[in-house]
PDB file of C-alpha atoms (C1' of nucleotides) in Angstrom:
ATOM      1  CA  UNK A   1       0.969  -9.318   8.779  1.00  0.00           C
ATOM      2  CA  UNK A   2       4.549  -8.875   8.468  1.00  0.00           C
ATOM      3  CA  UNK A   3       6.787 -11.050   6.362  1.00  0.00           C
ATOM      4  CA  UNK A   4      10.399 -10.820   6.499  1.00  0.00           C
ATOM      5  CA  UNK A   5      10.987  -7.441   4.113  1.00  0.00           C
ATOM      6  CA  UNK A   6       8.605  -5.878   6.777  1.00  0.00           C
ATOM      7  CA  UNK A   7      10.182  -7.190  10.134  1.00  0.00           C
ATOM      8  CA  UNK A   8      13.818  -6.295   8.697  1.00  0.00           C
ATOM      9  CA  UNK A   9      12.629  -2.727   8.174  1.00  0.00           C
ATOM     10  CA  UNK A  10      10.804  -2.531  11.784  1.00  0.00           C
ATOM     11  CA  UNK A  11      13.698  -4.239  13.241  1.00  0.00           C
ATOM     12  CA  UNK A  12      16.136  -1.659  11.734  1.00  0.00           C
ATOM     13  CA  UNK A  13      14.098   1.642  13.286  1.00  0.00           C
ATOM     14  CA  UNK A  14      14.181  -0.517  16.790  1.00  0.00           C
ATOM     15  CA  UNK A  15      17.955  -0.924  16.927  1.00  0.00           C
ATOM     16  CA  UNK A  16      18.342   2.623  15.842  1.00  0.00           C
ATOM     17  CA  UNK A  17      16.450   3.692  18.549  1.00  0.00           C
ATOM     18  CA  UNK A  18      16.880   1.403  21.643  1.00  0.00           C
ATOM     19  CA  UNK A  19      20.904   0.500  20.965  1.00  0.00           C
ATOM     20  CA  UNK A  20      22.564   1.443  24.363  1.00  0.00           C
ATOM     21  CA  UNK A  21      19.395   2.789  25.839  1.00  0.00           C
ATOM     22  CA  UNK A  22      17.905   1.816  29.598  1.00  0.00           C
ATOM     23  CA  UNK A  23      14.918   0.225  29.995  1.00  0.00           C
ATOM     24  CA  UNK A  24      13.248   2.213  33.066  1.00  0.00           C
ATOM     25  CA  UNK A  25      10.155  -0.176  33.431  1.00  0.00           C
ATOM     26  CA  UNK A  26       8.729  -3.094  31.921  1.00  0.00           C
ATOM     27  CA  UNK A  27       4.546  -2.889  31.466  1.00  0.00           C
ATOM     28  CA  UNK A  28       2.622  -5.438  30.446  1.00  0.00           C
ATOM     29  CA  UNK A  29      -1.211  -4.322  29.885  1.00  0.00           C
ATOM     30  CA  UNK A  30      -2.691  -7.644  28.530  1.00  0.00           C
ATOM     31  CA  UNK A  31      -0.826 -10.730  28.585  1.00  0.00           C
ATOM     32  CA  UNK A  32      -3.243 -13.000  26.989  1.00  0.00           C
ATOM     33  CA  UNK A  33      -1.447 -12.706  23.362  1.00  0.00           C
ATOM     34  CA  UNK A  34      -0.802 -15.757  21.118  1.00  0.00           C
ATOM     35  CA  UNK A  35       1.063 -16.991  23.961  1.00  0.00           C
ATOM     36  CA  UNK A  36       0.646 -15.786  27.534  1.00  0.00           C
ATOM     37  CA  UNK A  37       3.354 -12.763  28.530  1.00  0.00           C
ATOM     38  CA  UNK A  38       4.813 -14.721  31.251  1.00  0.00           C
ATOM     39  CA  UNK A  39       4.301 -11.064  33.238  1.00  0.00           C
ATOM     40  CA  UNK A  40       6.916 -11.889  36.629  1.00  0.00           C
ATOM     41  CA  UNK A  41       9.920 -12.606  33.978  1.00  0.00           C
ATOM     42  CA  UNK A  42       9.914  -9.236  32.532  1.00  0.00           C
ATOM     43  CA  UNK A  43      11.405  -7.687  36.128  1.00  0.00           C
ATOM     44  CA  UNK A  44      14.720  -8.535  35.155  1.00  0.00           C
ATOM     45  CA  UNK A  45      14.650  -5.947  32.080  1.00  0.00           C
ATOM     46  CA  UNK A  46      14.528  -3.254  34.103  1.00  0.00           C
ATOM     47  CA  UNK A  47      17.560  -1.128  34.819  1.00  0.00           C
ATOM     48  CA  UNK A  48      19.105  -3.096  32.006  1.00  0.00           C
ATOM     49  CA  UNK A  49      20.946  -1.665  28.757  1.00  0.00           C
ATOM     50  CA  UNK A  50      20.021  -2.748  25.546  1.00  0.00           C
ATOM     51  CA  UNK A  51      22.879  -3.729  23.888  1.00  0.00           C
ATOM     52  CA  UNK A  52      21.598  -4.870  20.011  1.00  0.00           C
ATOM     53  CA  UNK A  53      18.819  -5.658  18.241  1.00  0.00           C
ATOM     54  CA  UNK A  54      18.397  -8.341  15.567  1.00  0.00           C
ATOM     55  CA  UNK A  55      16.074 -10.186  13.166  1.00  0.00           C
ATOM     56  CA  UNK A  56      15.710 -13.941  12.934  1.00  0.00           C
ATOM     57  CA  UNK A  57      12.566 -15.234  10.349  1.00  0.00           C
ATOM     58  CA  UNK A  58      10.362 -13.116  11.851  1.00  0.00           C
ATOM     59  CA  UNK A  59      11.243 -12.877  15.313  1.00  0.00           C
ATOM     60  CA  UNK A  60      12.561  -9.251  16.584  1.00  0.00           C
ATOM     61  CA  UNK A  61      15.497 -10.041  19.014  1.00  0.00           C
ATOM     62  CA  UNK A  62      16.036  -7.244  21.697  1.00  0.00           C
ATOM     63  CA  UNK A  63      19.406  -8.042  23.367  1.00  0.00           C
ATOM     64  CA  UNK A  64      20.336  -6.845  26.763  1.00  0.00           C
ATOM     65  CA  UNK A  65      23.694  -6.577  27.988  1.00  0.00           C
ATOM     66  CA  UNK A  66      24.400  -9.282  31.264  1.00  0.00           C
ATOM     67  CA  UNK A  67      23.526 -12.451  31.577  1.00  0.00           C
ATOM     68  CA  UNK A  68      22.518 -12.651  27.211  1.00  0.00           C
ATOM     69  CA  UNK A  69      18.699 -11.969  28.322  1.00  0.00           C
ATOM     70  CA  UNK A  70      16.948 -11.222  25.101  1.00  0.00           C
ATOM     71  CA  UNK A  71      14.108  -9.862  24.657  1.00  0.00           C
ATOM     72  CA  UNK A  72      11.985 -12.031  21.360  1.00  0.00           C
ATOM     73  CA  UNK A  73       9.154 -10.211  19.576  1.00  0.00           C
ATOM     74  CA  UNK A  74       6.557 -11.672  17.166  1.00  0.00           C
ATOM     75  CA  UNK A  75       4.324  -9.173  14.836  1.00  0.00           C
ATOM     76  CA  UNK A  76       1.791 -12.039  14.202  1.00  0.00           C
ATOM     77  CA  UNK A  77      -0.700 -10.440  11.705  1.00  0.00           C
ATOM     78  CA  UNK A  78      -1.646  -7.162  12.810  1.00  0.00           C
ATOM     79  CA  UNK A  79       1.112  -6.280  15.485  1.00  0.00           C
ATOM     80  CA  UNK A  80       2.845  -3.005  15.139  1.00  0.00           C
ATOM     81  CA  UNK A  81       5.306  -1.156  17.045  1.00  0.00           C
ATOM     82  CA  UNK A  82       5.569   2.423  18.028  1.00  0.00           C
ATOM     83  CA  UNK A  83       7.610   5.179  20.043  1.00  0.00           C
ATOM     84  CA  UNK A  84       5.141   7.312  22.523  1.00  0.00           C
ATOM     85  CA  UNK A  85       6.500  10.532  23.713  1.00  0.00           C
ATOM     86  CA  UNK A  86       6.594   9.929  27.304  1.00  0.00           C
ATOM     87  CA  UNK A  87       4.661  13.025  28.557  1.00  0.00           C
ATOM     88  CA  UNK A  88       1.724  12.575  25.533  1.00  0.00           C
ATOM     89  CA  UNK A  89       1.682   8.669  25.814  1.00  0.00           C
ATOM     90  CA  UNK A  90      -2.398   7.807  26.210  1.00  0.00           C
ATOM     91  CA  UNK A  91      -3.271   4.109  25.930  1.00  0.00           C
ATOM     92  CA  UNK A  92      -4.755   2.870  22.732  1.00  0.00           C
ATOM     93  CA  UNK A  93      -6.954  -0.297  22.445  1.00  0.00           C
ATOM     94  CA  UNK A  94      -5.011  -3.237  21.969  1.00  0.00           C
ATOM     95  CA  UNK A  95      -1.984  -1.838  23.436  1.00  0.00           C
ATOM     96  CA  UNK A  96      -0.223  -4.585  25.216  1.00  0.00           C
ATOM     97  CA  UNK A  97       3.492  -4.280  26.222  1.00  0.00           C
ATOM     98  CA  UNK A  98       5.222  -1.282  27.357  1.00  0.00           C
ATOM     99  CA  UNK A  99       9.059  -0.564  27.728  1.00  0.00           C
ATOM    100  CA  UNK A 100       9.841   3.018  29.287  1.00  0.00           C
ATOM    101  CA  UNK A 101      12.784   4.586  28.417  1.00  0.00           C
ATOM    102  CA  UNK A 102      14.251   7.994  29.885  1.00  0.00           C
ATOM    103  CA  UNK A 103      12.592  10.156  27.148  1.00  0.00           C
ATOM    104  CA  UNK A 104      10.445   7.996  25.419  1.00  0.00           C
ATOM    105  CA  UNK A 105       8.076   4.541  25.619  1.00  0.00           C
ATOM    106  CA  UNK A 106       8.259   1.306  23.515  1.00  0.00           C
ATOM    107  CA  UNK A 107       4.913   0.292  22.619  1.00  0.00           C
ATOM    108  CA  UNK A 108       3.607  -3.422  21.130  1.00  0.00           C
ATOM    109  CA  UNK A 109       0.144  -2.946  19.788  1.00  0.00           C
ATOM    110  CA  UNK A 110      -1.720  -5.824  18.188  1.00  0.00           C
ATOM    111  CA  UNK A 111      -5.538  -5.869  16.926  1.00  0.00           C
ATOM    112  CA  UNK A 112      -5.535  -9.185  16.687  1.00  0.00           C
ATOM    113  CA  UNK A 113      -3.548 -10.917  19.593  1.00  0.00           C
ATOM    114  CA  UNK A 114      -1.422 -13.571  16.577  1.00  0.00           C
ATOM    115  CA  UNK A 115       1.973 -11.568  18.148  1.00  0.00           C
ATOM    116  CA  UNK A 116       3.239 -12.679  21.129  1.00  0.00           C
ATOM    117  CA  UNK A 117       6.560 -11.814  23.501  1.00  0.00           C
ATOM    118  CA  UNK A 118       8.918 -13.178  25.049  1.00  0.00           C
ATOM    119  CA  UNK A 119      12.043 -13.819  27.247  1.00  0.00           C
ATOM    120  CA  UNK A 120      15.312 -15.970  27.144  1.00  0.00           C
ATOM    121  CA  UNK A 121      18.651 -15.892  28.391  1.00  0.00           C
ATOM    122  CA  UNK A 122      19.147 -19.990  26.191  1.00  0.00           C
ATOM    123  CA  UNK A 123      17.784 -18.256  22.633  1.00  0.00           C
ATOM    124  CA  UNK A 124      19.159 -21.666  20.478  1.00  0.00           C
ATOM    125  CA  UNK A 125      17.122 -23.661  22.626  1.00  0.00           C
ATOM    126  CA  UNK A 126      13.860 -21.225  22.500  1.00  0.00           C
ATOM    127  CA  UNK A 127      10.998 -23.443  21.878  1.00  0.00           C
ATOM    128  CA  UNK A 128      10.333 -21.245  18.821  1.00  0.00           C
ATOM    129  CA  UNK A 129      13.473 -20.605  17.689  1.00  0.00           C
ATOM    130  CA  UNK A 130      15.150 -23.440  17.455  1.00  0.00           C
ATOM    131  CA  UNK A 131      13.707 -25.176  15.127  1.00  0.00           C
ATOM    132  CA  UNK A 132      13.374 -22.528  12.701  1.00  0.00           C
ATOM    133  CA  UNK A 133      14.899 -22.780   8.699  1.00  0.00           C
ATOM    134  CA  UNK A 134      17.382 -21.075   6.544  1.00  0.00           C
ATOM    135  CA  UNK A 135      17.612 -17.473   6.253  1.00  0.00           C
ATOM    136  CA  UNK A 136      16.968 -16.826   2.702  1.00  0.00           C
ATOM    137  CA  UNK A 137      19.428 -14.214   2.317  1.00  0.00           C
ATOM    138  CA  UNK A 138      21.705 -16.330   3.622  1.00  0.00           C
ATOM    139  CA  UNK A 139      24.270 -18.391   1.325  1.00  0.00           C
ATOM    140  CA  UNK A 140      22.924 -21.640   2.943  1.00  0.00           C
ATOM    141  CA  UNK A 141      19.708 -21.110   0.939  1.00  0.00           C
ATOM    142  CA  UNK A 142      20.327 -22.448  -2.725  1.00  0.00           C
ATOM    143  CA  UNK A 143      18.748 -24.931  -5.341  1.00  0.00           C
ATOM    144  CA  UNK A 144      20.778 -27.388  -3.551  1.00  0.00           C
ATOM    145  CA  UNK A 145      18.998 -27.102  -0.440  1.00  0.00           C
ATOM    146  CA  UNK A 146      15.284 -26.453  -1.391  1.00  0.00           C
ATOM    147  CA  UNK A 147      16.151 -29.277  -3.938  1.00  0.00           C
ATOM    148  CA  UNK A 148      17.061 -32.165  -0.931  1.00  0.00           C
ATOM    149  CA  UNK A 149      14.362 -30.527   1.509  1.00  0.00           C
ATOM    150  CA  UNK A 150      11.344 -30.980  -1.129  1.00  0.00           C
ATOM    151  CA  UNK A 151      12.476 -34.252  -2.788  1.00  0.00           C
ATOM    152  CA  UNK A 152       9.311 -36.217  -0.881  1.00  0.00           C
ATOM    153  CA  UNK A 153       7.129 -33.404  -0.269  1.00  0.00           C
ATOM    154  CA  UNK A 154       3.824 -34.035  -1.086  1.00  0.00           C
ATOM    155  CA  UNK A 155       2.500 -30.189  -0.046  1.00  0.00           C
ATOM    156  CA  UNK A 156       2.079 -27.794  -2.209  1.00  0.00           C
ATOM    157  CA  UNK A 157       5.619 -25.621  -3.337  1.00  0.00           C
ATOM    158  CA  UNK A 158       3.712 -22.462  -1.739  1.00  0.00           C
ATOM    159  CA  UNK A 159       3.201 -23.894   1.508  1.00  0.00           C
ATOM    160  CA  UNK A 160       6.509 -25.824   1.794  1.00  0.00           C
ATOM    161  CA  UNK A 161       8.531 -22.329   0.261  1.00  0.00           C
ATOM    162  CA  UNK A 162       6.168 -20.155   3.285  1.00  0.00           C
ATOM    163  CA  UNK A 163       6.918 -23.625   6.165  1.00  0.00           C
ATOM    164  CA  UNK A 164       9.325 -21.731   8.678  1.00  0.00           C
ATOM    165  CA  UNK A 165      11.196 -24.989   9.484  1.00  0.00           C
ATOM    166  CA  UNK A 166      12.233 -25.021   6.219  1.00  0.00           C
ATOM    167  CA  UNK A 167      13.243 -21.402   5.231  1.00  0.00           C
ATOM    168  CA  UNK A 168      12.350 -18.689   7.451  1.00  0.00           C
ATOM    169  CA  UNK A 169      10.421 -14.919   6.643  1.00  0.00           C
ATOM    170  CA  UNK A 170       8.596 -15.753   3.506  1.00  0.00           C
ATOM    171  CA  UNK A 171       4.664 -15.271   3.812  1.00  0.00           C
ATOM    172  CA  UNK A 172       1.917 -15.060   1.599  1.00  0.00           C
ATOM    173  CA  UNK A 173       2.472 -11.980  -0.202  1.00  0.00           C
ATOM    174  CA  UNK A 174       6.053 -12.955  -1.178  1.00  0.00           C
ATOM    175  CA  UNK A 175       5.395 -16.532  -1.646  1.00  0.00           C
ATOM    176  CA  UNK A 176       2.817 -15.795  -3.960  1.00  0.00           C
ATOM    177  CA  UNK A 177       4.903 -13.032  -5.887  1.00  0.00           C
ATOM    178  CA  UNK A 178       8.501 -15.829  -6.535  1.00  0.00           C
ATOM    179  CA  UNK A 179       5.882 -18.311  -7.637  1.00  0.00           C
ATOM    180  CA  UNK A 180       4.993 -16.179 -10.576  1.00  0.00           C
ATOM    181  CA  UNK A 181       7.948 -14.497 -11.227  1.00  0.00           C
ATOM    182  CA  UNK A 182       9.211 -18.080 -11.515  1.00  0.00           C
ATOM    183  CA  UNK A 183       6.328 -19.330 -13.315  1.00  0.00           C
ATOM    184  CA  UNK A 184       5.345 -22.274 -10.661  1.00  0.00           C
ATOM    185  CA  UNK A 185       2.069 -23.056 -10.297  1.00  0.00           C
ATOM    186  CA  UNK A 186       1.674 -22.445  -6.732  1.00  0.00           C
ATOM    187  CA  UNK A 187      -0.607 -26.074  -6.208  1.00  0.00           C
ATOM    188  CA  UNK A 188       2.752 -27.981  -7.609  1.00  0.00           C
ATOM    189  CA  UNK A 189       4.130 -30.616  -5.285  1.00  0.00           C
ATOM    190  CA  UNK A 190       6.945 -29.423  -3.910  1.00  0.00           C
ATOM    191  CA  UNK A 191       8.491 -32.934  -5.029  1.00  0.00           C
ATOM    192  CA  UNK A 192       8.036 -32.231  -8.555  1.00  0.00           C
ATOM    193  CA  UNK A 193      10.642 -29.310  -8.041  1.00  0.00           C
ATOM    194  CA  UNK A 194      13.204 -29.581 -11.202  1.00  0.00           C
ATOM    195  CA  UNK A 195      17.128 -28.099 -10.711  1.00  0.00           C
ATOM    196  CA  UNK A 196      16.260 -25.257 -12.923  1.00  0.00           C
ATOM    197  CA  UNK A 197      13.339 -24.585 -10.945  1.00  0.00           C
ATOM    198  CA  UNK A 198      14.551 -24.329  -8.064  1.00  0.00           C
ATOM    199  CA  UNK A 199      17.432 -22.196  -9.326  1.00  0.00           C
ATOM    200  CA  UNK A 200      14.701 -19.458 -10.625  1.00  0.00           C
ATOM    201  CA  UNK A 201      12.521 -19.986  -7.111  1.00  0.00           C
ATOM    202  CA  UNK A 202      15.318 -19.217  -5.405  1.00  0.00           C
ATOM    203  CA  UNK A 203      16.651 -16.484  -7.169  1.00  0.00           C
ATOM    204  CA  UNK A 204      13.249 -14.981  -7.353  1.00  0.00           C
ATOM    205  CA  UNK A 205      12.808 -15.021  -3.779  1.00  0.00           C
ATOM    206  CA  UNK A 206      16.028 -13.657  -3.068  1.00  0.00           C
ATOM    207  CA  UNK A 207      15.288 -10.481  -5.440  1.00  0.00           C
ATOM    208  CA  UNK A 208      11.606 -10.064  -3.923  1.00  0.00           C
ATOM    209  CA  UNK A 209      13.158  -9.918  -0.490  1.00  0.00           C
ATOM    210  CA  UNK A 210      15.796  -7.432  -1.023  1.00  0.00           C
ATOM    211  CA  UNK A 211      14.029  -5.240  -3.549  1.00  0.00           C
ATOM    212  CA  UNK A 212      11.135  -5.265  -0.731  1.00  0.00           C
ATOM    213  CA  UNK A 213      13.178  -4.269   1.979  1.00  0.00           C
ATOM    214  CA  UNK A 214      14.780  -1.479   0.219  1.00  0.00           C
ATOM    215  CA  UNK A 215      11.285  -0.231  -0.308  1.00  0.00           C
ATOM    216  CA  UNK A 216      10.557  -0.615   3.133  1.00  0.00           C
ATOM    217  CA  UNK A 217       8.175  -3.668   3.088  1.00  0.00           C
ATOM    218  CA  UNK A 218       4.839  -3.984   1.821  1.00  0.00           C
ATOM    219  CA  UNK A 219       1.353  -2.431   2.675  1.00  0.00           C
ATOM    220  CA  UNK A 220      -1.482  -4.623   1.905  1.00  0.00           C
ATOM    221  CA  UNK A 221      -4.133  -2.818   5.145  1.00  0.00           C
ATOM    222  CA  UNK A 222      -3.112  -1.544   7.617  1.00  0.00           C
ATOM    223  CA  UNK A 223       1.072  -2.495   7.618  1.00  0.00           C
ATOM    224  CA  UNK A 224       2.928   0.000   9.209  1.00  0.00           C
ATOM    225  CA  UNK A 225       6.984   0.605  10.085  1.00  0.00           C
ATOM    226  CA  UNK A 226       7.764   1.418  13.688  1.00  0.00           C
ATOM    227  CA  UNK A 227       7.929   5.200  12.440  1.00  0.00           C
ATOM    228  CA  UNK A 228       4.093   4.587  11.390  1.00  0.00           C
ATOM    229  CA  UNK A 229       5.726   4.738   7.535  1.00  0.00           C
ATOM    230  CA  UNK A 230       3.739   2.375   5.190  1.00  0.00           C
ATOM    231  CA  UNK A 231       5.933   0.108   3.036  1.00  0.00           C
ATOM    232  CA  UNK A 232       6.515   1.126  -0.646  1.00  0.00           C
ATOM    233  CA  UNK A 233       7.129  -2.351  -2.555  1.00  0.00           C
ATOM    234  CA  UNK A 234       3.118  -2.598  -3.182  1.00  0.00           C
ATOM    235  CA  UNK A 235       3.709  -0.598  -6.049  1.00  0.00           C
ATOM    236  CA  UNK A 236       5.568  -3.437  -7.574  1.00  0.00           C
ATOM    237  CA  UNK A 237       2.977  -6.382  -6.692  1.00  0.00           C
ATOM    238  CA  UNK A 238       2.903  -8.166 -10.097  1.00  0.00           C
ATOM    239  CA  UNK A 239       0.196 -10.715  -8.881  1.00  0.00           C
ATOM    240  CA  UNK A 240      -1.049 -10.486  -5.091  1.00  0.00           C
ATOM    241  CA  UNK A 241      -4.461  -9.303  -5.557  1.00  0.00           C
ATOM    242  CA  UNK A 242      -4.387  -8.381  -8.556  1.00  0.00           C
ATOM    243  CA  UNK A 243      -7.385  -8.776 -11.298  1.00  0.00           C
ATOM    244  CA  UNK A 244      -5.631  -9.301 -14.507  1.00  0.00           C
ATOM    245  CA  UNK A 245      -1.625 -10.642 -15.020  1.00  0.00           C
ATOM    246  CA  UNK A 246       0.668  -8.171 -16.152  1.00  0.00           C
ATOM    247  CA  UNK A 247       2.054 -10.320 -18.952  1.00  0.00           C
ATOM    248  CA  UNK A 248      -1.249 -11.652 -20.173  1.00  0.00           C
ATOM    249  CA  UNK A 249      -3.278  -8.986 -19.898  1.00  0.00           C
ATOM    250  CA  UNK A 250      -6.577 -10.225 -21.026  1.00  0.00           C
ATOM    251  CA  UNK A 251      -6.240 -13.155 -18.861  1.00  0.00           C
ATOM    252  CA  UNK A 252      -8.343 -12.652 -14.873  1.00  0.00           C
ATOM    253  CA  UNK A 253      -5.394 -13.891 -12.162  1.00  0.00           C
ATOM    254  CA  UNK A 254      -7.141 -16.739 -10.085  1.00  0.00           C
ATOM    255  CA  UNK A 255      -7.625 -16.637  -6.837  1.00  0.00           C
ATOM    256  CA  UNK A 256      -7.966 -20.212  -4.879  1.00  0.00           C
ATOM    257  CA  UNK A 257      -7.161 -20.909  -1.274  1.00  0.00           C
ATOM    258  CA  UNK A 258      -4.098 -23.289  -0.178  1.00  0.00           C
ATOM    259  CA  UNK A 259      -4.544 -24.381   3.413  1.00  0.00           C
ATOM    260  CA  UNK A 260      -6.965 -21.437   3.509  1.00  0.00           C
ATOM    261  CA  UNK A 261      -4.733 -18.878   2.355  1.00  0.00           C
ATOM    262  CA  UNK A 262      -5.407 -17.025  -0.660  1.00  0.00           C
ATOM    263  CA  UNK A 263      -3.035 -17.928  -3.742  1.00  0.00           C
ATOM    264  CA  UNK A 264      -3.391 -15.311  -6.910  1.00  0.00           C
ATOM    265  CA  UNK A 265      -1.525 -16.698 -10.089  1.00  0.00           C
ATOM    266  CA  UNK A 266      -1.570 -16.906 -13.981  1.00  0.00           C
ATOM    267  CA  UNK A 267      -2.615 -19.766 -15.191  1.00  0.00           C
ATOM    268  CA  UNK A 268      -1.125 -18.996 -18.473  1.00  0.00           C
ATOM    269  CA  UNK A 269       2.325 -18.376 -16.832  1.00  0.00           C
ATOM    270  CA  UNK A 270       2.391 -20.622 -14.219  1.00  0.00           C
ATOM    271  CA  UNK A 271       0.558 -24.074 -16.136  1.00  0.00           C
ATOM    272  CA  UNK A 272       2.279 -27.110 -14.301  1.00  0.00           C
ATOM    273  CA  UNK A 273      -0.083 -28.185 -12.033  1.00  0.00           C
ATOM    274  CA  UNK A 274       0.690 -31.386 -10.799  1.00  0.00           C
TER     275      UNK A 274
ATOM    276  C1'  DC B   1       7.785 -37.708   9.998  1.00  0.00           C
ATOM    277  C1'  DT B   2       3.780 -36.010   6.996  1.00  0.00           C
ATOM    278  C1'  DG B   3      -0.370 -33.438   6.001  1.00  0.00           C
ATOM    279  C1'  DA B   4      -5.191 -31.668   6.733  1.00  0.00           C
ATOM    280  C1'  DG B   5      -7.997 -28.958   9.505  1.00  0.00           C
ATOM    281  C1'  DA B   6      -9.278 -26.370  13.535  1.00  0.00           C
ATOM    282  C1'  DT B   7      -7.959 -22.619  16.256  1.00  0.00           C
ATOM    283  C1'  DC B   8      -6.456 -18.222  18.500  1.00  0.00           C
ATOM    284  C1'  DC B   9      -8.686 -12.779  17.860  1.00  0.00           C
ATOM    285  C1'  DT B  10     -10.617  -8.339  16.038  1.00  0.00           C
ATOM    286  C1'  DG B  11     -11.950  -5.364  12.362  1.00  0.00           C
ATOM    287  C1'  DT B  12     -13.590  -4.415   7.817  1.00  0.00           C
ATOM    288  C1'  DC B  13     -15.911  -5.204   3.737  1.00  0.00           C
ATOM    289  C1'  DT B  14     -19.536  -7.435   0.738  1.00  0.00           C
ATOM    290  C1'  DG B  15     -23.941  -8.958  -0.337  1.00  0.00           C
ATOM    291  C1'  DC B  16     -28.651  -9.851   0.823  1.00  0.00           C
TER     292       DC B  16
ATOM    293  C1'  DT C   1     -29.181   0.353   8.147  1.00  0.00           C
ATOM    294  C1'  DG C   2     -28.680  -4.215   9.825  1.00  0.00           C
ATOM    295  C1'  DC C   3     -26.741  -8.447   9.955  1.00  0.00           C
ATOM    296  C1'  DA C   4     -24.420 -12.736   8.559  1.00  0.00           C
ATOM    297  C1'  DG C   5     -20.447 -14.447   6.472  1.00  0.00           C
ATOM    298  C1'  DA C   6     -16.052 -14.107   4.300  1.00  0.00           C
ATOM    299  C1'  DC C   7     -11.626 -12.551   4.669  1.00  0.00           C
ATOM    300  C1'  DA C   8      -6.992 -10.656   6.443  1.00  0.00           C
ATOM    301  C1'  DG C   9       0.974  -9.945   6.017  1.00  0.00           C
ATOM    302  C1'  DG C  10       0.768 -16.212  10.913  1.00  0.00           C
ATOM    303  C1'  DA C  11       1.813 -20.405  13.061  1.00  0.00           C
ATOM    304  C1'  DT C  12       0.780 -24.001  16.368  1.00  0.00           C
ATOM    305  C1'  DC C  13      -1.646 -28.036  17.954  1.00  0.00           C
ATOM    306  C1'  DT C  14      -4.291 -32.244  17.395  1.00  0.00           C
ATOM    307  C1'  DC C  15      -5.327 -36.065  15.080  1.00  0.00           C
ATOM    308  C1'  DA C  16      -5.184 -39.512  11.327  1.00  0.00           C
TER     309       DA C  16
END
DNA sequence: CTGAGATCCTGTCTGC
DNA sequence: TGCAGACAGGATCTCA
């Protein structure tokens, strides 16, 4: 589910709420997610303050104060988070991580079992961390650098612009929605990538991000904030499922599959296919 | 180091 | 109404 606009957002409600707040007790309902909840680690929360919370890609990261434990979160695809009044709290299906606070309880709720949790006190050296790309808010993330990353890149630009290693938080939806605005066909090698391209890709990304967040993320189904808000930046899909493009407006958008996602563009605005 | 394809899991929608 | 199959905001692993 979430991309980055949509993790920021979540992430935001989370620190607003659990900054300086003690974890009572740690509950974990069903640790067979993505990857297993390693169930006798989580102990060491309890009785612990929170002391911030942060986003990296698309990680949530739930800092504790002592030691640097941190607490790492991954939506996946359908995960959501919620705040259960602690006297009302009744257990939903595919509710499967718990953190009680004094007046309230910290719920992780995921349909589809792609999110996953986890704990670290080393969080540069987390296996799925570590590795991870750019920010692409960040200054680090230019023409430049998407330039010298894609120079031998046979993939596709969508799937190298949405590879994590490379820059971080950018999913379908928003892949899909820079390639247009940028007119790349999303099928291009990511080697054919001109200068000027990759100034307008990376521009375009940029803009989609931040105009998404301030809009509170995107809801395609079922996407939801941690205050149960949807996100409002649908209204400003140009192409993700869409029938016809808003520039050409006779013309269908297509819909073909890139490493089995589905990839909506123009092929009157976005022709160089490579 | 690349890239293609399978895989994890559940729910919903479409078409026969 | 039933049922099979496709599809969904992700990302890792295996293998060539």
């Amino acid at each position: 589910m979430p991309e980055l606009p949509e993790v920021e957002t979540i992430m935001s409600l989370v620190k607003r709420r659990l900054t300086n707040k003690k974890v009572i007790k740690c509950k974990v309902l069903n640790s067979k997610l993505r990857w297993p909840i390693e169930t006798r680690k989580f102990k060491v929360l309890e009785n612990r303050t929170i002391k911030s919370v942060k986003r990296r890609g698309k990680y949530i990261l739930i800092e504790f104060e002592l030691d640097k434990v941190i607490l790492i979160i991954h939506l996946g695809m359908t995960g959501v988070i919620s705040f259960a009044n602690n006297h009302v709290y009744k257990r939903h299906k595919h509710d499967h991580f718990l953190l009680f606070f004094n007046d309230f309880i910290f719920v992780f709720n995921d349909i589809r079992k792609f999110g996953s949790i986890h704990i670290t006190k080393d969080i540069s050296n987390m296996f799925l961390i570590k590795n991870l790309g750019v920010e692409p808010l960040s200054k680090k993330f230019d023409e430049n650098y998407l330039l010298q990353l894609s120079k031998n890149r046979l993939c596709s630009i969508k799937e190298f612009i949405m590879n994590q290693k490379i820059v971080v938080g950018i999913g379908n939806i928003y892949a899909t929605e820079a390639l247009f605005l940028s007119k790349i066909h999303p099928k291009m090698k990511a080697k054919y990538l001109t200068l000027s391209k990759a100034k307008s890709l990376v521009s375009n990304i940029k803009d989609v991000l931040v105009q998404a967040i301030d809009m509170g993320g995107t809801t395609i189904k079922d996407y939801v904030n941690a205050d149960g808000k949807p996100g409002y930046f649908t209204q400003k899909l140009n192409i993700y499922q869409k029938k016809t493009c808003p520039i050409h407006k006779n013309n269908t958008v297509k819909n073909i599959k890139i490493s089995g996602r589905s990839s909506f563009f123009c092929n009157l605005c976005q022709r160089e296919e490579l």
